[in-house]
């Protein structure tokens, strides 16, 4: 950043932003002695490693009465007061991280408080989500409508916009939902991936229309979680230079000093992961050090940066700082008073000093100006690059191109039998042509999950414009990265894949897709004992049931070509409800009667030789077992029975249908019902009723060729016929 | 290891073992030029880091026709042939790792093939479980009865002892069940923890009765998994010096060259994690380098060691080596032939050369001698340290001390209300007095999960005799480490804890507890919306259902003191079926009618004012909602209704009861049934029947005080009464 000619857009905006600031107040926060060396040393990789930045003591002393201090203490006390009023919450982190929070939201980040969804905003993720009062205090000071003073006073109360952990669906300004540790930093990797990808696709030499940073704060807890290591390994591999993560190094977790369980060198690990690492020794009031670290991080463009900021948890509390007692409980009236005295804070609870309010008030006009400026830039872009602008717009708005569904392949019973994992690949490739925001990949099983987009290359450090993402064997990180991608832009549609059984590794991320309304498409193949020889460690049993029980997620198990296309139609349309597609390893015939429309209803009749909605028996199957139900029906019909075959591809979608529709498929008067599914029977009693029979597998699978396992476990046409006859 | 006087027991045994070897054959494998420096350099920490060991080219050439080569190639071809016959499996890893496998099983490890469960054996874990033919070939050569030639020929077939991934419950000699990547190395950490713990508790200056190593082989896939990083961070923290892990660094995973997704420096990361790291550059035939690395690893007693062994996947296959195509498919007849030619292997499929057989045949007498020697040592130990010997014996055999159940606390309705998480802690502390093998802890939530054993200190590097394990925020690693502990010795009873919702992070490990019959006790607190303000990210909803659907696991949700004690009774007794205890954050009253015996039946009547097994309505509750059911019953009875209240603490245990018992609790003639549980209603239709009503929560929770959430979500006495009246 030595010469203005090489400024990137964000840097220009950063400087532009400075000009909006009243010189009198802003001079307080411009570092005059930044305490780190010249550009030449930055370019030497060895000197870049573990750079330690420490301001002189004198410097910090002179600043103690500054406006910045007051702002930082405002953040601390808003957090203290809100937790105290709720008598619940986590004051320790906000008290320790207030300085970095202040610098990010007041000095560094680009955002528009009155339009929290402004596309080119910098993204901020509080991975240590329990410290959410930090973020609420910052959003409040910055002027977001979502966090007014009354919202702070309703912290952790029913219906408030300030829940116990940051929730993107409750609080505009919160990008992703955090709290479960490690998820946020992985989401941040996804957000940074999205920025790098879109910038590479859409930026032009004369118009860098996409240019923003992703900032995250993570704590010791996040650092211990495996998901964080997975995601950060990928961030290093991908060289996500615009990802800047602050590690709140406070040495305290719930069980006390981290020395009891966490003595690794995080620095060495992150260097091993390919990150640039900086250590700010005094995160409590070393403002200039934090500023210098951010500047340095921005200068390192080919690596993500971890800024380890050593802080004191509960900074300012005379008796509780630096102890676990300040982590997750209100300070208590007495200690709040003591902290007020200690930090010389004469203000009432929730009171922000006028000069601090005034100082922060510039963010509303500044943010509006940033957006206006960007809109003008986009107008120029649109003029010059019409087609690209249209595509980018669709990614920004999430509007699907007209007629996109026409690309979905359709099949007839004459179409060759195929595995639904292969059919899935046809759909993905067809959709990639018309959905510009579709991108994704597999956790090192691309050739098994069949997830490669054939007309695209690999998203890599030097080819970020491509759309095949190679996640390596990192299921949990993959899911959370996809959540970040989905929540970056409404038009980004991430998909990710592994064997269905390994959803066990990524369930934390999948649940957060559901909770945070991130429309990720989970492409889960090898969905039953049908995978054969790999055996019980690889054969899902309880997984269908386990996701049917999870709120706000669509568990889809298509049976053939049309149903696979239908599952993709549903998945693409449900942008706020993630989908899991359970797909077969083995070939399946295309069955008469299946349809895309049927899938949309969740359960529907694919064949029926009864009349008057009164079949003798209803056979219900899903996925690879629908074929078995259909064959059993053929045999039973030959014996003169009136048999209905129902595909039950998605329980959730069926639940959404009208009572009349449900009755038309599963009439209450017909209690002779047999279900067949190569998985746990748990839950099926609701569908087949007290008198019906559910054929499934309630133990673990086995290692053998698939056909043999099906036979040994009784997942056969003969079993269906026998069960039906018992009920007739 | 410079002077014999400082030899540890294992080292003595190692040398003893050598004396059993015929000098003529063994001279081939004793390294004369070990290629690494003297002891003094080993003690310098900087020179210990990333030591690279490379044999000279001349050395390897002279060895090409040795017996070791033949043995190594026997392993390679047994693997090739078995995969070829099955036309399914993973030949690549065994072909690359055969040298380290040979050295471990033929030269280094202590075991007794005729008693795979001999207590003081070295443990071996193939974390890269897909390469299981390596382990089967080694067990076969070593003389284990579980893997005869006919078993190799039945690889991956129905009912064979050689399933598609290593399964401890199928194949004696296999310690743990692997395949899902990363689990095995975490299991190995648990095995090594168990050894270190038991050695510290039982070894005497004159009798080191416990002294064995844990070896593991992990691949690139394991290295990418977050669980591996979690467990290895703990292994470094704990200084598990007798854990030696081989990293099969072959640069190939299923998606091809690992360069597409995995470019981190594993060495730096492991150094950061506190491991000693050695690099063997030529793992394909640098036998002496591997031997030297093991020797060096053993000399480093305060750190676990990672030996990075660079190998060629599919070594020997002229056209497929070093490519993903050899990872997970049979080579094909043509390439098998080409490989035979290339490695100059004239033998028929499954044929082991006589000299190799003869060479390996010593392991049967040697193993028997090792065990005999150890038994003599134990006899001496028993003579001198009678009490310790008795305790150790119970840990080795798994026999529970007589009358242990008497320690379980009991309660009356007059006992003060308490949270079941607190009651759980009473049980844990009571049991720790009588169960010498009970040890465990929490993932950084000890003071929330209430899992501290008050009479014990922390298991740490320098206090390994203690029983409180501090896992840090590493749920997945924690579960897998506990699996390793449980499978180390039948009498070790590990428990581990986090918030119930975070079972999502560790589900992969929990499923392997169930599959591999590891009787881990999962202490899962904060089991519903009752946790309150932390909000939906922390509130389990679908979790009870998701575990009820999982095979071979006991999902227990006790309602009060007696039920918590009952849950512990069940959990301790079920050593081959892991238990999950869902426990409340909030206080619950002790209810009349609850009992330990009731819990053992899974579902039972706690109160009933009906006669003739014909109540007007049955109210069914679990955990914290049993109280609500009981209160609703009180009100309904006041209105003259005959009401039965049933506690449904464990569905699985109820399923195990006789039909007559089930009918006595839930008579078929009574269709008026109402269930209440603060979780998903998924699955309850089976219990309440088509006409019954299930009260629960099928969306996500919310952040607010618990009482308010219960009310807003209708988990109330009033809702139960209203539902009951609708049915009456």
mmCIF file of C-alpha atoms in Angstrom, chain B residues 9 119-120 194-196 198-200 202-203 207-212 242 374 377 392 488:
data_model
loop_
_atom_site.group_PDB
_atom_site.id
_atom_site.type_symbol
_atom_site.label_atom_id
_atom_site.label_comp_id
_atom_site.label_asym_id
_atom_site.label_seq_id
_atom_site.Cartn_x
_atom_site.Cartn_y
_atom_site.Cartn_z
ATOM 1 C CA UNK B 9 10.191 -52.880 30.820
ATOM 2 C CA UNK B 119 -3.706 -57.328 28.708
ATOM 3 C CA UNK B 120 -0.208 -55.946 28.321
ATOM 4 C CA UNK B 194 -5.501 -45.590 29.403
ATOM 5 C CA UNK B 195 -2.025 -47.067 29.460
ATOM 6 C CA UNK B 196 -0.481 -43.961 30.953
ATOM 7 C CA UNK B 198 -3.112 -47.344 34.609
ATOM 8 C CA UNK B 199 0.685 -47.438 34.630
ATOM 9 C CA UNK B 200 0.746 -44.397 36.900
ATOM 10 C CA UNK B 202 -0.465 -49.471 39.422
ATOM 11 C CA UNK B 203 3.194 -49.611 38.486
ATOM 12 C CA UNK B 207 7.341 -53.936 39.086
ATOM 13 C CA UNK B 208 6.218 -52.076 36.008
ATOM 14 C CA UNK B 209 3.290 -54.353 35.452
ATOM 15 C CA UNK B 210 1.720 -52.072 32.846
ATOM 16 C CA UNK B 211 3.936 -51.077 30.000
ATOM 17 C CA UNK B 212 2.861 -51.093 26.420
ATOM 18 C CA UNK B 242 4.075 -44.060 24.293
ATOM 19 C CA UNK B 374 3.952 -61.211 32.241
ATOM 20 C CA UNK B 377 5.325 -60.791 36.873
ATOM 21 C CA UNK B 392 -6.108 -54.006 38.603
ATOM 22 C CA UNK B 488 -8.549 -50.700 26.240
#
